[in-house]
């Protein structure tokens, strides 16, 4: 079975709405660095109950020792997000601010704080899929400490995944939240003081549950759905926090985003594929955002 092919017997399709143009404020995106990590398709059958096996045998797309792999996701992301020249730039920016006129000191100080935060703060946006959640946790917990990168993992149902139907999203989020609380309360074993799971933003997950409850999103409509409006809302919300935003999702269900206006996927005519990493580059002189291909990453072999 190809990584991007649904398992035999799966009949529910992913439905992408007609509106594919994203409603993006280009100026807002320039304050953050956006990365897209495309994963293989989830091997699980669609259901509301999440495979909440967050232990050593949890399903993943990347290796448990991903940080030891020469071209693993951990190494690649760390290289692109925090290159060596970023440290030099921050140091020089701090030095220069001490010698300029007082009128510019405050402006440079604000620029330094923003650049420093962008260099050290990373937010993973992941679908309610245990495989992808665990991928993000592996990277977050294995990232080199020397640069003191701060990672946080946010679970959001607006990122589609083939293992969770639209009508099952609310149940899936509730299952994940309950599991995380049980670890924190000591009702589940496997993690020392829950440190491994501490990267997950539980308050953010609870807010998504609350939003779905208020919108009565436990719908009767079957199938998967991902609209341009949903994606736009998610990206614009996260852009407010600045820093590095790492969007993780299946190539099959999320690759279309990088081919939609105002994103200009100009490096290749073929669709984005699984195991590929991209970065969004904002050009102030153009009304679009360049989608730059960065690299592929080492992935667990398919079990077909």
Short mmCIF file of C-alpha atoms in Angstrom, two decimals:
data_model
loop_
_atom_site.label_atom_id
_atom_site.label_comp_id
_atom_site.label_asym_id
_atom_site.label_seq_id
_atom_site.Cartn_x
_atom_site.Cartn_y
_atom_site.Cartn_z
CA UNK A 1 0.00 0.00 0.00
CA UNK A 2 1.35 3.40 -0.94
CA UNK A 3 1.72 5.89 1.95
CA UNK A 4 -0.84 8.12 0.23
CA UNK A 5 -3.37 5.41 -0.59
CA UNK A 6 -6.29 4.67 1.71
CA UNK A 7 -6.47 1.15 3.20
CA UNK A 8 -8.65 -1.37 1.42
CA UNK A 9 -12.29 -1.14 2.43
CA UNK A 10 -12.21 2.59 3.21
CA UNK A 11 -15.04 4.14 1.24
CA UNK A 12 -15.46 7.57 2.83
CA UNK A 13 -13.69 10.17 0.68
CA UNK A 14 -12.00 13.38 1.67
CA UNK A 15 -14.10 16.22 0.34
CA UNK A 16 -12.47 19.53 -0.44
CA UNK A 17 -15.00 22.32 -0.82
CA UNK A 18 -15.23 24.30 -4.05
CA UNK A 19 -13.77 27.42 -2.48
CA UNK A 20 -10.04 26.81 -2.56
CA UNK A 21 -8.81 30.40 -2.47
CA UNK A 22 -7.58 31.16 1.02
CA UNK A 23 -8.64 34.36 2.76
CA UNK A 24 -5.18 35.34 3.98
CA UNK A 25 -3.91 38.71 5.20
CA UNK A 26 -0.47 38.74 3.61
CA UNK A 27 0.84 41.45 5.93
CA UNK A 28 -0.13 39.41 9.00
CA UNK A 29 1.87 36.40 7.84
CA UNK A 30 5.13 38.33 7.62
CA UNK A 31 5.38 38.43 11.42
CA UNK A 32 5.70 34.64 11.60
CA UNK A 33 7.57 31.86 9.82
CA UNK A 34 5.25 29.16 8.48
CA UNK A 35 6.40 25.63 7.69
CA UNK A 36 4.36 22.75 6.25
CA UNK A 37 5.32 19.17 7.06
CA UNK A 38 3.37 16.70 4.91
CA UNK A 39 2.91 13.19 6.30
CA UNK A 40 1.86 9.85 4.81
CA UNK A 41 -1.77 8.86 5.19
CA UNK A 42 -2.87 7.53 8.59
CA UNK A 43 -3.22 3.72 8.52
CA UNK A 44 -6.14 3.73 10.99
CA UNK A 45 -9.73 3.26 9.97
CA UNK A 46 -11.96 6.33 10.56
CA UNK A 47 -13.53 6.50 14.02
CA UNK A 48 -14.27 8.90 16.83
CA UNK A 49 -12.15 7.08 19.38
CA UNK A 50 -8.51 8.09 19.06
CA UNK A 51 -5.69 5.58 19.30
CA UNK A 52 -4.36 7.25 22.42
CA UNK A 53 -1.28 5.04 22.75
CA UNK A 54 1.18 7.74 23.74
CA UNK A 55 3.70 5.20 25.02
CA UNK A 56 6.81 3.57 23.48
CA UNK A 57 4.70 1.49 21.09
CA UNK A 58 2.55 4.37 19.85
CA UNK A 59 2.05 4.56 16.08
CA UNK A 60 4.18 7.17 14.29
CA UNK A 61 5.30 8.19 10.83
CA UNK A 62 8.85 8.95 12.01
CA UNK A 63 11.29 6.88 14.04
CA UNK A 64 11.32 7.03 17.85
CA UNK A 65 15.00 8.04 17.62
CA UNK A 66 14.30 10.56 14.87
CA UNK A 67 16.85 12.98 16.35
CA UNK A 68 19.57 10.40 15.66
CA UNK A 69 18.70 10.22 11.95
CA UNK A 70 20.89 12.29 9.62
CA UNK A 71 17.86 13.47 7.66
CA UNK A 72 15.21 13.05 10.31
CA UNK A 73 12.41 15.57 10.82
CA UNK A 74 13.99 16.84 14.06
CA UNK A 75 17.32 17.63 12.41
CA UNK A 76 15.74 19.20 9.33
CA UNK A 77 13.36 21.47 11.22
CA UNK A 78 16.01 22.60 13.67
CA UNK A 79 18.39 23.44 10.81
CA UNK A 80 15.80 25.49 8.92
CA UNK A 81 14.19 27.20 11.91
CA UNK A 82 17.32 28.13 13.82
CA UNK A 83 20.28 28.40 11.43
CA UNK A 84 23.66 29.50 12.76
CA UNK A 85 23.46 32.89 11.09
CA UNK A 86 20.30 33.67 13.10
CA UNK A 87 22.38 33.65 16.30
CA UNK A 88 24.92 36.04 14.76
CA UNK A 89 22.14 38.33 13.53
CA UNK A 90 20.50 38.52 16.97
CA UNK A 91 23.82 39.22 18.67
CA UNK A 92 24.67 42.06 16.26
CA UNK A 93 21.16 43.50 16.56
CA UNK A 94 21.54 43.64 20.33
CA UNK A 95 24.98 45.25 20.06
CA UNK A 96 23.96 47.94 17.57
CA UNK A 97 21.00 49.05 19.69
CA UNK A 98 23.43 50.35 22.32
CA UNK A 99 25.10 52.83 19.94
CA UNK A 100 22.26 54.35 17.93
CA UNK A 101 20.36 57.51 18.74
CA UNK A 102 17.74 57.26 21.51
CA UNK A 103 14.92 57.58 18.98
CA UNK A 104 15.93 54.29 17.39
CA UNK A 105 16.85 52.38 20.52
CA UNK A 106 13.26 51.56 21.44
CA UNK A 107 12.45 50.46 17.89
CA UNK A 108 15.53 48.22 17.72
CA UNK A 109 14.77 46.80 21.15
CA UNK A 110 11.28 45.79 19.98
CA UNK A 111 12.73 44.27 16.81
CA UNK A 112 15.23 42.30 18.87
CA UNK A 113 12.52 40.91 21.15
CA UNK A 114 10.36 39.90 18.19
CA UNK A 115 13.23 38.28 16.32
CA UNK A 116 14.40 36.45 19.44
CA UNK A 117 10.92 35.09 20.07
CA UNK A 118 10.61 34.03 16.44
CA UNK A 119 13.93 32.22 16.69
CA UNK A 120 13.07 30.29 19.84
CA UNK A 121 9.31 29.65 19.82
CA UNK A 122 7.76 26.86 17.69
CA UNK A 123 4.12 25.83 17.51
CA UNK A 124 3.11 22.51 15.94
CA UNK A 125 -0.41 22.52 14.49
CA UNK A 126 -1.56 18.91 14.21
CA UNK A 127 -4.81 17.09 13.37
CA UNK A 128 -6.60 14.89 15.93
CA UNK A 129 -4.58 11.89 14.77
CA UNK A 130 -2.43 9.99 17.27
CA UNK A 131 0.23 9.28 14.63
CA UNK A 132 0.83 12.93 13.80
CA UNK A 133 0.49 14.03 17.44
CA UNK A 134 3.19 11.54 18.39
CA UNK A 135 5.37 12.71 15.48
CA UNK A 136 5.21 16.25 16.87
CA UNK A 137 5.95 15.03 20.39
CA UNK A 138 9.02 13.10 19.22
CA UNK A 139 10.43 16.24 17.56
CA UNK A 140 9.46 18.48 20.48
CA UNK A 141 11.05 16.28 23.11
CA UNK A 142 14.17 15.41 21.11
CA UNK A 143 14.99 18.91 19.83
CA UNK A 144 18.52 20.07 20.77
CA UNK A 145 18.40 21.84 24.12
CA UNK A 146 21.50 23.91 23.44
CA UNK A 147 19.49 26.42 21.42
CA UNK A 148 16.63 26.36 23.92
CA UNK A 149 13.91 26.07 21.33
CA UNK A 150 10.51 26.07 22.99
CA UNK A 151 7.97 23.76 21.35
CA UNK A 152 4.23 23.52 21.85
CA UNK A 153 1.79 21.10 20.18
CA UNK A 154 -1.74 22.27 19.37
CA UNK A 155 -4.38 19.79 18.25
CA UNK A 156 -6.95 21.26 15.84
CA UNK A 157 -9.73 19.45 14.00
CA UNK A 158 -9.61 22.01 11.18
CA UNK A 159 -6.59 20.09 9.92
CA UNK A 160 -8.21 17.12 8.14
CA UNK A 161 -7.09 13.55 8.68
CA UNK A 162 -8.41 10.38 7.07
CA UNK A 163 -8.75 8.61 10.43
CA UNK A 164 -11.43 11.00 11.70
CA UNK A 165 -14.69 11.78 9.95
CA UNK A 166 -16.20 15.20 10.29
CA UNK A 167 -19.09 13.92 12.41
CA UNK A 168 -16.59 12.21 14.73
CA UNK A 169 -14.39 15.26 15.38
CA UNK A 170 -16.00 16.32 18.66
CA UNK A 171 -15.85 12.81 20.10
CA UNK A 172 -12.21 12.48 19.00
CA UNK A 173 -11.19 15.75 20.70
CA UNK A 174 -13.00 14.78 23.89
CA UNK A 175 -11.25 11.39 23.91
CA UNK A 176 -7.85 13.01 23.51
CA UNK A 177 -8.53 15.58 26.24
CA UNK A 178 -9.74 12.91 28.67
CA UNK A 179 -6.65 10.80 28.03
CA UNK A 180 -4.31 13.73 28.65
CA UNK A 181 -6.05 14.60 31.92
CA UNK A 182 -5.81 10.96 33.06
CA UNK A 183 -2.05 11.01 32.50
CA UNK A 184 -1.80 14.24 34.46
CA UNK A 185 -3.90 12.81 37.30
CA UNK A 186 -1.79 9.65 37.46
CA UNK A 187 -4.59 7.38 36.29
CA UNK A 188 -2.45 6.19 33.38
CA UNK A 189 1.12 5.00 33.65
CA UNK A 190 3.94 5.35 31.16
CA UNK A 191 5.36 8.83 31.61
CA UNK A 192 7.34 10.32 34.47
CA UNK A 193 5.29 13.24 35.78
CA UNK A 194 3.75 13.60 32.34
CA UNK A 195 6.76 15.52 31.04
CA UNK A 196 6.60 13.89 27.62
CA UNK A 197 3.02 15.06 27.08
CA UNK A 198 3.59 18.50 28.61
CA UNK A 199 4.26 19.93 25.15
CA UNK A 200 0.59 19.46 24.26
CA UNK A 201 -1.48 22.61 24.77
CA UNK A 202 -4.45 21.17 26.66
CA UNK A 203 -6.21 24.54 27.20
CA UNK A 204 -6.11 25.08 23.42
CA UNK A 205 -7.64 21.63 22.88
CA UNK A 206 -10.37 22.38 25.42
CA UNK A 207 -11.18 25.63 23.60
CA UNK A 208 -11.57 23.74 20.33
CA UNK A 209 -13.96 21.33 22.09
CA UNK A 210 -15.92 24.27 23.46
CA UNK A 211 -16.08 25.87 19.99
CA UNK A 212 -17.43 22.69 18.41
CA UNK A 213 -20.01 22.31 21.17
CA UNK A 214 -21.23 25.88 20.70
CA UNK A 215 -21.38 25.46 16.93
CA UNK A 216 -23.22 22.15 17.27
CA UNK A 217 -20.60 20.58 15.01
CA UNK A 218 -21.45 16.99 15.88
CA UNK A 219 -23.16 16.83 12.50
CA UNK A 220 -25.02 14.18 10.62
CA UNK A 221 -23.11 14.96 7.42
CA UNK A 222 -20.73 12.15 6.58
CA UNK A 223 -17.30 12.37 5.08
CA UNK A 224 -14.28 14.57 5.57
CA UNK A 225 -14.41 18.27 4.86
CA UNK A 226 -11.81 21.00 4.74
CA UNK A 227 -12.73 24.42 3.41
CA UNK A 228 -10.58 27.37 2.49
CA UNK A 229 -12.35 29.33 5.23
CA UNK A 230 -11.33 26.84 7.92
CA UNK A 231 -7.70 26.80 6.82
CA UNK A 232 -7.61 30.59 6.58
CA UNK A 233 -9.02 30.98 10.09
CA UNK A 234 -6.48 28.57 11.54
CA UNK A 235 -3.45 30.18 9.87
CA UNK A 236 -4.54 33.74 10.71
CA UNK A 237 -5.21 32.84 14.36
CA UNK A 238 -1.75 31.34 14.74
CA UNK A 239 -0.03 34.22 12.91
CA UNK A 240 -0.96 36.49 15.83
CA UNK A 241 1.39 34.53 18.11
CA UNK A 242 4.42 35.15 15.87
CA UNK A 243 7.30 32.69 16.13
CA UNK A 244 7.53 29.57 13.98
CA UNK A 245 4.30 27.83 12.98
CA UNK A 246 4.69 24.21 11.85
CA UNK A 247 1.58 22.86 10.12
CA UNK A 248 1.58 19.05 10.02
CA UNK A 249 -0.93 17.13 7.97
CA UNK A 250 -1.41 14.38 5.42
CA UNK A 251 -0.22 15.21 1.93
CA UNK A 252 -3.38 13.61 0.56
CA UNK A 253 -5.76 15.86 2.49
CA UNK A 254 -3.63 19.00 3.04
CA UNK A 255 -1.37 19.24 -0.01
CA UNK A 256 -4.01 21.26 -1.89
CA UNK A 257 -3.43 24.19 0.49
CA UNK A 258 0.02 24.84 -0.93
CA UNK A 259 -1.42 24.94 -4.45
CA UNK A 260 -4.13 27.49 -3.60
CA UNK A 261 -3.97 31.29 -3.94
CA UNK A 262 -2.36 33.34 -2.47
CA UNK A 263 0.28 30.59 -2.13
CA UNK A 264 2.44 30.22 -5.23
CA UNK A 265 3.73 26.67 -5.39
CA UNK A 266 6.18 27.48 -8.16
CA UNK A 267 9.03 25.06 -7.55
CA UNK A 268 7.27 22.14 -9.26
CA UNK A 269 4.19 21.42 -11.30
CA UNK A 270 3.48 18.20 -9.42
CA UNK A 271 1.40 18.16 -6.21
CA UNK A 272 3.23 18.32 -2.86
CA UNK A 273 3.97 14.82 -1.58
CA UNK A 274 4.29 13.00 1.73
CA UNK A 275 7.58 13.33 3.64
CA UNK A 276 8.22 16.80 2.21
CA UNK A 277 8.87 20.06 4.11
CA UNK A 278 7.97 23.52 2.79
CA UNK A 279 8.34 27.10 3.97
CA UNK A 280 6.16 30.09 3.12
CA UNK A 281 8.14 33.14 1.98
CA UNK A 282 6.45 36.53 1.91
CA UNK A 283 7.56 38.92 -0.84
CA UNK A 284 6.47 42.44 0.02
CA UNK A 285 6.37 43.37 -3.65
CA UNK A 286 3.95 40.61 -4.69
CA UNK A 287 0.36 39.71 -3.83
CA UNK A 288 1.22 36.10 -3.22
CA UNK A 289 3.36 33.93 -0.97
CA UNK A 290 6.09 31.74 -2.39
CA UNK A 291 6.01 28.09 -1.30
CA UNK A 292 9.63 27.00 -1.00
CA UNK A 293 10.52 23.31 -0.99
CA UNK A 294 13.11 22.68 1.73
CA UNK A 295 13.75 18.94 2.03
CA UNK A 296 12.33 15.48 2.55
CA UNK A 297 12.62 13.73 5.90
CA UNK A 298 13.35 10.17 6.98
CA UNK A 299 10.14 8.24 7.52
CA UNK A 300 9.09 4.85 8.88
CA UNK A 301 8.71 2.39 5.96
CA UNK A 302 5.20 1.58 4.87
CA UNK A 303 3.78 -1.62 6.37
CA UNK A 304 2.15 -2.73 3.11
#
